[in-house]
Coordinates of C-alpha atoms and ligand atoms in Angstrom, one line a residue:
M11 CA 0.0 0.0 0.0
R12 CA 1.5 3.4 -1.0
T13 CA -0.1 6.5 0.6
L14 CA 0.7 10.0 -0.5
I15 CA 0.0 12.9 1.9
R16 CA -0.3 16.1 -0.2
G17 CA -0.4 19.8 0.4
G18 CA 0.5 19.9 4.1
T19 CA 3.1 21.6 6.2
V20 CA 5.5 19.1 7.7
V21 CA 6.4 20.0 11.3
T22 CA 9.4 18.3 12.9
A23 CA 11.6 19.2 15.9
T24 CA 13.8 21.3 13.5
G25 CA 11.1 23.4 11.9
S26 CA 8.2 23.6 9.5
F27 CA 8.3 23.4 5.7
P28 CA 5.9 22.5 2.9
A29 CA 6.4 18.9 1.8
D30 CA 4.4 15.9 0.6
V31 CA 5.0 12.6 2.3
L32 CA 5.1 9.2 0.6
I33 CA 4.4 6.2 2.7
D34 CA 5.2 2.7 1.5
G35 CA 3.7 0.0 3.6
E36 CA 4.6 0.7 7.3
K37 CA 7.4 3.1 6.6
I38 CA 7.9 6.7 5.3
A39 CA 9.5 6.4 1.9
A40 CA 10.2 10.0 1.0
L41 CA 9.6 13.7 1.6
L42 CA 8.8 15.4 -1.7
D43 CA 8.9 18.9 -3.1
P44 CA 5.1 19.6 -3.6
A45 CA 6.0 21.2 -7.0
H46 CA 7.1 17.8 -8.3
T47 CA 4.5 15.4 -6.8
D48 CA 1.9 15.4 -9.6
A49 CA 3.4 12.5 -11.5
L50 CA 3.6 10.4 -8.4
A51 CA 0.0 10.9 -7.3
G52 CA -1.3 8.5 -9.9
T53 CA 1.0 5.7 -8.6
A54 CA -0.2 6.0 -5.0
D55 CA -3.0 3.7 -3.8
R56 CA -4.4 6.4 -1.6
V57 CA -3.9 10.2 -1.5
L58 CA -4.6 12.2 1.7
D59 CA -5.3 15.9 1.3
A60 CA -3.4 17.8 4.0
A61 CA -4.1 21.3 2.8
G62 CA -4.1 23.7 5.7
L63 CA -2.9 21.0 8.1
Y64 CA 0.3 20.2 9.9
V65 CA 1.9 16.8 9.0
M66 CA 3.8 15.7 12.1
P67 CA 5.2 12.7 13.8
G68 CA 2.7 10.8 16.0
G69 CA 2.9 11.7 19.7
I70 CA 4.9 9.6 22.1
D71 CA 3.5 9.5 25.7
V72 CA 6.2 8.0 27.9
H73 CA 4.3 8.0 31.1
T74 CA 1.0 6.1 31.3
H75 CA -0.6 3.8 33.8
L76 CA -3.1 1.5 32.1
E77 CA -4.9 -1.0 34.3
M78 CA -2.6 -0.1 37.2
P79 CA -3.2 -1.3 40.7
F80 CA -3.3 1.6 43.2
G81 CA -4.9 2.1 46.6
G82 CA -7.0 -1.1 46.4
T83 CA -8.4 -0.4 43.0
F84 CA -7.2 -0.3 39.3
S85 CA -6.9 2.6 36.9
V86 CA -9.9 2.3 34.6
D87 CA -8.4 2.5 31.1
D88 CA -6.9 -0.9 30.0
F89 CA -4.7 -1.3 27.0
E90 CA -7.7 -1.3 24.6
T91 CA -9.5 1.8 25.8
G92 CA -6.3 3.6 26.8
T93 CA -4.4 3.2 23.5
R94 CA -7.6 4.0 21.5
A95 CA -8.1 7.2 23.5
A96 CA -4.4 8.0 23.0
A97 CA -4.8 7.7 19.2
W98 CA -7.8 10.0 19.2
G99 CA -5.5 12.6 20.8
G100 CA -2.7 12.1 18.2
T101 CA -0.5 9.8 20.3
T102 CA 0.7 6.8 18.4
T103 CA 3.2 5.3 20.9
I104 CA 3.0 4.9 24.7
V105 CA 5.5 3.6 27.3
D106 CA 3.6 2.2 30.2
F107 CA 4.7 1.2 33.7
P108 CA 4.5 -2.5 34.9
V109 CA 4.5 -2.4 38.7
Q110 CA 6.6 -4.8 40.7
K111 CA 4.8 -6.0 43.8
K112 CA 7.0 -6.6 46.9
G113 CA 8.0 -10.3 46.7
S114 CA 7.6 -10.5 42.9
T115 CA 10.3 -10.6 40.4
L116 CA 10.7 -8.1 37.6
T117 CA 10.4 -10.9 35.0
E118 CA 7.1 -12.1 36.2
T119 CA 5.9 -8.5 36.4
L120 CA 6.9 -7.9 32.8
D121 CA 5.1 -11.1 31.7
T122 CA 1.9 -9.9 33.4
W123 CA 2.0 -6.6 31.6
H124 CA 2.8 -8.2 28.3
G125 CA -0.4 -10.2 28.9
K126 CA -2.4 -7.0 29.7
A127 CA -1.3 -5.3 26.4
S128 CA -1.2 -8.1 23.9
G129 CA -4.3 -8.5 21.8
K130 CA -5.6 -5.1 23.2
A131 CA -3.3 -2.3 22.2
S132 CA -4.1 -0.5 19.0
I133 CA -0.9 1.6 18.9
D134 CA 2.7 0.5 19.5
Y135 CA 3.9 0.4 23.1
G136 CA 6.9 -0.1 25.2
F137 CA 7.5 -0.7 28.9
H138 CA 9.5 0.9 31.7
M139 CA 9.5 -1.0 35.1
I140 CA 8.5 0.2 38.5
V141 CA 11.0 -1.2 41.0
S142 CA 9.5 -1.5 44.5
D143 CA 11.6 -4.3 45.9
V144 CA 15.3 -3.7 45.6
N145 CA 17.3 -6.9 46.4
D146 CA 20.1 -8.9 44.7
T147 CA 17.7 -10.7 42.4
T148 CA 16.0 -7.5 41.3
L149 CA 19.3 -5.8 40.6
K150 CA 20.5 -8.8 38.4
E151 CA 17.1 -8.8 36.6
M152 CA 17.6 -5.2 35.7
D153 CA 20.4 -6.2 33.3
A154 CA 18.2 -8.9 31.7
L155 CA 15.4 -6.5 31.2
V156 CA 17.6 -4.0 29.5
G157 CA 18.3 -6.8 27.0
E158 CA 14.6 -7.2 26.4
G159 CA 14.1 -3.5 25.6
V160 CA 13.0 -2.4 29.1
T161 CA 15.7 0.2 29.6
S162 CA 14.2 2.5 32.2
F163 CA 13.3 1.8 35.8
K164 CA 11.0 4.0 38.0
M165 CA 11.7 4.4 41.7
F166 CA 9.7 6.3 44.4
M167 CA 10.9 8.6 47.1
A168 CA 7.2 8.9 48.0
Y169 CA 4.5 6.4 49.2
P170 CA 6.3 4.8 52.2
G171 CA 5.1 1.2 52.7
V172 CA 4.0 0.9 49.1
F173 CA 6.5 1.9 46.4
Y174 CA 8.9 3.8 48.6
A175 CA 12.7 3.1 48.3
T176 CA 15.2 4.1 50.8
D177 CA 18.3 6.2 49.8
D178 CA 20.6 3.1 50.0
E179 CA 18.2 1.1 47.8
I180 CA 18.0 4.0 45.3
L181 CA 21.8 4.2 45.3
R182 CA 22.2 0.5 44.6
A183 CA 19.8 0.7 41.7
M184 CA 21.5 3.7 40.3
Q185 CA 24.9 2.0 40.5
R186 CA 23.4 -0.9 38.5
A187 CA 22.0 1.5 35.9
A188 CA 25.4 3.1 35.6
G189 CA 26.7 -0.3 34.6
N190 CA 24.0 -1.5 32.3
G191 CA 23.0 1.7 30.5
A192 CA 19.5 2.0 32.0
T193 CA 17.9 5.2 33.0
I194 CA 16.5 5.6 36.6
M195 CA 13.2 7.6 36.5
M196 CA 12.5 9.2 39.9
H197 CA 9.2 10.1 41.6
A198 CA 10.8 12.8 43.7
E199 CA 8.8 13.8 46.7
N200 CA 9.9 13.3 50.3
G201 CA 7.3 10.7 51.3
I202 CA 8.4 10.4 54.9
A203 CA 7.9 14.1 55.6
I204 CA 4.7 14.1 53.6
D205 CA 3.2 11.2 55.6
E206 CA 3.8 13.2 58.8
L207 CA 2.1 16.3 57.4
V208 CA -0.8 14.1 56.3
R209 CA -1.1 12.6 59.8
Q210 CA -1.1 16.1 61.3
A211 CA -3.7 17.4 58.9
L212 CA -6.1 14.5 59.5
A213 CA -5.6 14.8 63.2
A214 CA -6.6 18.5 63.0
G215 CA -9.8 17.4 61.1
H216 CA -8.7 18.5 57.6
T217 CA -10.1 15.8 55.4
D218 CA -11.0 17.7 52.1
P219 CA -9.2 17.1 48.8
G220 CA -7.5 20.5 49.0
W221 CA -5.3 19.1 51.8
H222 CA -3.7 16.7 49.4
G223 CA -1.9 19.7 47.9
R224 CA -1.2 21.4 51.2
T225 CA 0.4 18.3 52.7
R226 CA 2.7 17.8 49.7
P227 CA 4.4 21.2 49.6
P228 CA 6.7 22.1 46.7
E229 CA 9.7 22.3 49.0
L230 CA 9.5 18.6 49.6
E231 CA 9.5 18.0 45.8
G232 CA 12.5 20.3 45.5
E233 CA 14.3 18.6 48.4
A234 CA 13.8 15.1 46.9
T235 CA 14.7 16.2 43.4
A236 CA 18.0 17.6 44.7
R237 CA 18.7 14.5 46.8
A238 CA 18.0 12.2 43.8
I239 CA 20.4 14.3 41.7
R240 CA 23.1 13.9 44.3
L241 CA 22.6 10.2 44.6
A242 CA 22.8 9.9 40.8
Q243 CA 26.0 11.9 40.8
V244 CA 27.6 9.6 43.5
A245 CA 26.5 6.5 41.5
G246 CA 27.7 8.0 38.2
A247 CA 24.3 7.4 36.6
P248 CA 22.0 9.6 34.5
L249 CA 18.7 10.6 36.0
Y250 CA 15.2 11.3 34.6
I251 CA 12.8 13.1 37.0
V252 CA 9.2 12.2 36.2
H253 CA 6.1 14.5 36.4
L254 CA 8.0 17.6 37.7
S255 CA 5.5 20.1 39.0
A256 CA 7.1 22.8 41.0
K257 CA 9.6 25.7 40.6
Q258 CA 11.7 24.3 43.5
A259 CA 12.2 21.0 41.7
L260 CA 12.9 22.8 38.4
D261 CA 15.6 24.9 40.1
A262 CA 17.4 21.8 41.2
V263 CA 17.3 20.3 37.7
T264 CA 18.5 23.5 36.1
E265 CA 21.4 23.8 38.5
A266 CA 22.4 20.2 37.8
R267 CA 22.2 20.7 34.1
D268 CA 24.1 23.9 34.2
G269 CA 26.7 22.0 36.1
G270 CA 26.9 19.5 33.2
R271 CA 25.1 16.6 34.9
P272 CA 23.1 14.1 32.8
V273 CA 19.8 15.0 34.4
F274 CA 16.6 15.2 32.5
A275 CA 13.0 16.0 33.4
E276 CA 9.5 15.7 32.2
T277 CA 6.4 17.7 33.1
C278 CA 2.7 17.0 32.4
P279 CA -0.2 19.2 31.1
Q280 CA -1.8 19.2 34.6
Y281 CA 1.1 21.2 35.9
L282 CA 0.5 23.9 33.2
Y283 CA -3.3 24.1 33.4
L284 CA -4.6 22.9 36.8
S285 CA -3.9 24.3 40.2
Q286 CA -4.6 24.2 43.9
D287 CA -7.8 26.1 43.1
D288 CA -9.1 23.0 41.4
L289 CA -8.2 20.9 44.4
D290 CA -10.1 23.4 46.5
Q291 CA -13.3 23.2 44.5
P292 CA -16.4 22.9 46.7
G293 CA -17.6 19.6 48.2
F294 CA -15.6 16.6 47.0
E295 CA -15.1 17.9 43.4
G296 CA -11.4 18.5 44.2
A297 CA -10.8 14.7 44.2
K298 CA -10.9 14.8 40.4
Y299 CA -7.6 16.7 40.4
V300 CA -5.7 14.6 43.0
A301 CA -2.4 13.3 41.7
S302 CA 1.1 13.2 43.1
P303 CA 2.9 15.5 42.9
P304 CA -0.1 17.7 43.4
V305 CA -1.2 20.4 41.0
R306 CA 0.4 23.5 42.3
P307 CA -0.6 27.1 43.0
K308 CA -0.9 29.0 39.7
E309 CA 2.4 30.9 40.1
H310 CA 4.3 27.7 39.3
W311 CA 2.8 27.5 35.7
Q312 CA 5.1 30.3 34.3
H313 CA 8.2 28.5 35.6
I314 CA 7.1 25.2 34.0
W315 CA 6.5 26.9 30.6
R316 CA 10.0 28.5 31.0
G317 CA 11.5 25.1 31.7
L318 CA 10.0 23.7 28.6
R319 CA 11.4 26.6 26.5
S320 CA 14.9 26.3 28.1
N321 CA 15.0 22.5 27.7
D322 CA 15.5 22.0 31.5
L323 CA 12.1 20.2 31.0
S324 CA 12.6 18.3 27.8
V325 CA 9.6 16.0 27.7
V326 CA 5.8 16.3 28.2
S327 CA 4.1 13.1 29.2
T328 CA 0.6 12.7 30.8
D329 CA 1.0 10.4 33.8
H330 CA -2.4 9.2 32.6
C331 CA -3.8 7.4 35.6
P332 CA -7.6 7.5 35.4
F333 CA -9.9 6.7 38.3
C334 CA -13.6 7.3 38.0
Y335 CA -15.1 9.9 40.3
K336 CA -17.9 7.6 41.2
D337 CA -16.8 4.7 43.5
Q338 CA -13.1 5.2 43.0
K339 CA -12.2 8.8 43.8
E340 CA -15.1 8.5 46.3
L341 CA -13.0 6.0 48.3
G342 CA -11.4 9.2 49.8
Q343 CA -14.6 10.8 51.1
G344 CA -13.8 11.9 54.6
D345 CA -10.1 11.2 54.2
F346 CA -8.2 12.9 51.3
S347 CA -5.2 10.5 51.8
K348 CA -7.4 7.6 50.5
I349 CA -8.3 9.3 47.2
P350 CA -6.7 7.2 44.4
N351 CA -3.9 9.3 43.0
G352 CA -4.1 10.1 39.3
I353 CA -5.6 12.3 36.6
P354 CA -6.8 11.2 33.1
G355 CA -5.1 12.9 30.2
V356 CA -3.7 10.6 27.5
E357 CA -6.1 12.0 25.0
H358 CA -5.5 15.7 25.6
R359 CA -1.7 16.1 25.8
I360 CA -1.1 17.2 22.2
D361 CA -4.1 19.7 22.2
L362 CA -3.3 21.2 25.6
L363 CA 0.3 21.8 24.6
H364 CA -0.8 23.2 21.2
Q365 CA -2.8 25.7 23.2
G366 CA 0.6 26.7 24.5
V367 CA 1.6 27.2 20.9
A368 CA -1.5 29.3 20.2
D369 CA -0.8 31.4 23.4
G370 CA 2.8 32.0 22.2
E371 CA 4.5 29.9 24.9
L372 CA 6.1 27.4 22.5
S373 CA 6.9 27.2 18.8
P374 CA 5.3 24.5 16.7
A375 CA 8.7 22.8 16.3
R376 CA 9.3 22.8 20.1
W377 CA 5.8 21.4 20.6
V378 CA 6.7 18.4 18.3
E379 CA 10.0 18.1 20.0
V380 CA 8.6 17.8 23.6
N381 CA 5.7 15.6 22.6
S382 CA 7.4 13.2 20.2
T383 CA 11.1 13.6 19.2
T384 CA 12.7 14.0 22.6
P385 CA 10.6 11.2 24.1
A386 CA 11.8 9.0 21.3
R387 CA 15.4 9.9 21.8
M388 CA 15.2 9.8 25.6
F389 CA 13.8 6.2 25.6
G390 CA 15.7 4.6 22.7
L391 CA 13.1 4.7 20.0
Y392 CA 14.6 7.2 17.5
P393 CA 14.5 7.4 14.5
R394 CA 12.0 4.6 14.2
K395 CA 9.6 6.9 16.1
G396 CA 9.6 10.6 16.7
T397 CA 10.2 12.1 13.3
I398 CA 9.1 12.4 9.7
A399 CA 12.0 11.0 7.7
P400 CA 12.6 8.2 5.1
G401 CA 12.9 4.9 6.9
S402 CA 10.9 6.0 10.0
D403 CA 7.6 4.3 10.9
A404 CA 4.7 6.0 9.2
D405 CA 3.2 7.2 12.5
I406 CA 1.8 10.5 11.3
V407 CA -0.8 12.9 12.5
L408 CA -2.6 15.5 10.3
Y409 CA -3.4 18.3 12.6
D410 CA -5.5 21.4 12.1
P411 CA -3.8 24.2 14.1
T412 CA -6.8 26.6 13.8
A413 CA -9.8 24.3 14.6
K414 CA -11.3 25.0 18.0
H415 CA -13.0 22.3 20.2
V416 CA -14.2 21.8 23.7
L417 CA -12.8 19.1 26.0
S418 CA -15.5 17.2 27.8
A419 CA -16.3 13.8 29.3
A420 CA -19.3 13.7 27.0
T421 CA -17.0 13.5 24.0
H422 CA -13.7 12.1 25.1
H423 CA -12.7 8.5 24.5
M424 CA -11.1 7.7 27.8
N425 CA -13.0 5.2 29.9
V426 CA -13.5 7.6 32.8
D427 CA -16.6 9.4 34.0
Y428 CA -15.2 12.9 34.2
S429 CA -12.8 15.3 32.5
A430 CA -10.2 17.3 34.4
Y431 CA -10.5 19.9 31.6
E432 CA -14.4 19.9 31.4
G433 CA -15.6 22.8 29.2
R434 CA -12.1 24.1 28.3
E435 CA -11.9 25.3 24.7
V436 CA -8.6 24.5 22.9
T437 CA -7.2 25.7 19.6
G438 CA -5.9 22.8 17.4
Q439 CA -7.4 19.4 16.6
V440 CA -6.3 16.1 15.4
K441 CA -7.8 15.2 12.0
T442 CA -6.2 12.0 10.7
V443 CA -3.9 9.5 12.5
L444 CA -1.7 6.9 10.9
S445 CA 0.2 4.2 12.8
R446 CA 2.7 2.3 10.7
G447 CA 0.9 3.3 7.6
D448 CA -2.6 2.2 8.8
I449 CA -5.2 4.9 9.1
L450 CA -6.6 4.8 12.7
I451 CA -8.7 7.9 12.6
E452 CA -10.1 9.8 9.6
N453 CA -13.2 12.1 9.3
G454 CA -14.1 11.6 12.9
E455 CA -14.2 7.8 12.6
W456 CA -12.2 5.0 14.2
H457 CA -10.6 2.5 11.8
G458 CA -8.1 1.0 14.2
S459 CA -8.3 -2.4 15.9
A460 CA -7.4 -3.9 19.2
G461 CA -4.3 -6.0 19.0
R462 CA -2.6 -4.3 16.0
G463 CA -0.2 -2.4 18.3
K464 CA 3.2 -4.0 18.6
Y465 CA 5.6 -4.2 21.6
L466 CA 8.7 -2.0 21.1
A467 CA 11.9 -3.3 22.5
R468 CA 13.7 -0.1 23.2
G469 CA 17.3 0.9 23.2
T470 CA 19.0 3.0 25.9
C471 CA 18.9 6.8 26.2
Q472 CA 20.2 8.4 23.1
Y473 CA 21.4 11.6 24.8
L474 CA 24.3 9.6 26.3
G475 CA 27.4 8.2 24.7
Ligands
URP512 O1 -0.8 10.5 41.1 C1 -0.1 9.8 40.3 N1 0.9 10.4 39.7 N2 -0.4 8.5 40.0 C2 0.3 7.6 39.3 C3 1.5 7.0 40.0 C4 2.7 7.9 39.9 O2 3.2 8.3 40.9 O3 3.1 8.2 38.8
ZN513 ZN1 5.1 9.0 40.2
ZN514 ZN1 3.0 8.0 37.0

């Protein structure tokens, strides 16, 4: 099957230019000067008209939690609903997090997640691994997983008694990563201090969702981020800070990068558009916005945008972790610490960040870079994914940068009963989505199928030697 995309503006991380794109089977075959494409059009099996549209690499969301166990329940998108919703939002690759339970091996955990994804995913997917039981076996298994394309391991300085790792455990895992080329991804919040603040708040009768934010102050994210950076320095390992939300944490990352350290960080749309005011909504509404780190007071937003421009924040992911308001978020009625942590967002990342383009915060090229190209390079998928170039997978989004639409639970495709962005109008909309040359979405209709998505064995971080 040969597909020709005609008349669009190709947008990559290096800039925008008019070009037609020829796809042969699953791969991009050529970028063509539109003045000389006429003769080719007749030889294509299918021609897609991209006049007035951006032609850009499919989004890569490197932080999702599909069917994830948390707080006695499971996130409600599985690999079928979650990957379909991702595609509707212009994301054609995800990297999800298998969760090691204490007492389980990494290998059996990975097998379980392969079972969850296989036959269900409609877009390509890779895996990181959450390490919650650091011991000699786990450390050895890390080497084996790198060989299987699981080249990044998430650890937690938060959630004592659940995922929490002590500094010596973190150091050991980092030392292992320094040897096998893996990347340690850190959830950097001081969970021991936070748990004490939570106990004090509950004892004082503060049970509302707003207290989730007040008991996880930005200083404790800044402190943990700085500590993780120091531990990585001692171990001689690179470090990737996940879901960075606060100026204090960004300052620590900026200082490390200015000092030449291999430290990277991602943020998420919720830290650009949601705030403590949302957590403080009347009644129990604030539960919809409970995630960790928490959404911050609005003054942090400008710093997060600045970090995205300066590349101290080099990736935008979603940390998509959807729990329904009814019956799941409601588990925390009367005790904010029991609200399952997570916000749905896999469908809205590209549009919310494009709103930043419309508002003058980012250029179109930078938007593509943080949503697709850098995630691909950071997690060993480039140039198969993350760009429009001959030989790359034909994961392509046709995007209308001028269309306006409203985000709502009534129209989204995520399997969750509310939208954290209900009623928000955004400028920019996905029109057509291709994954390895297959059309998944066209003219507002779904043409994908569960199970067509392939597992991606990833390489190591491509920003390091
Ligand atoms: O609140 C969040 N972020 N839930 C998902 C788990 C995590 O820490 O990423
Ligand atoms: Zn986390
Ligand atoms: Zn997460």
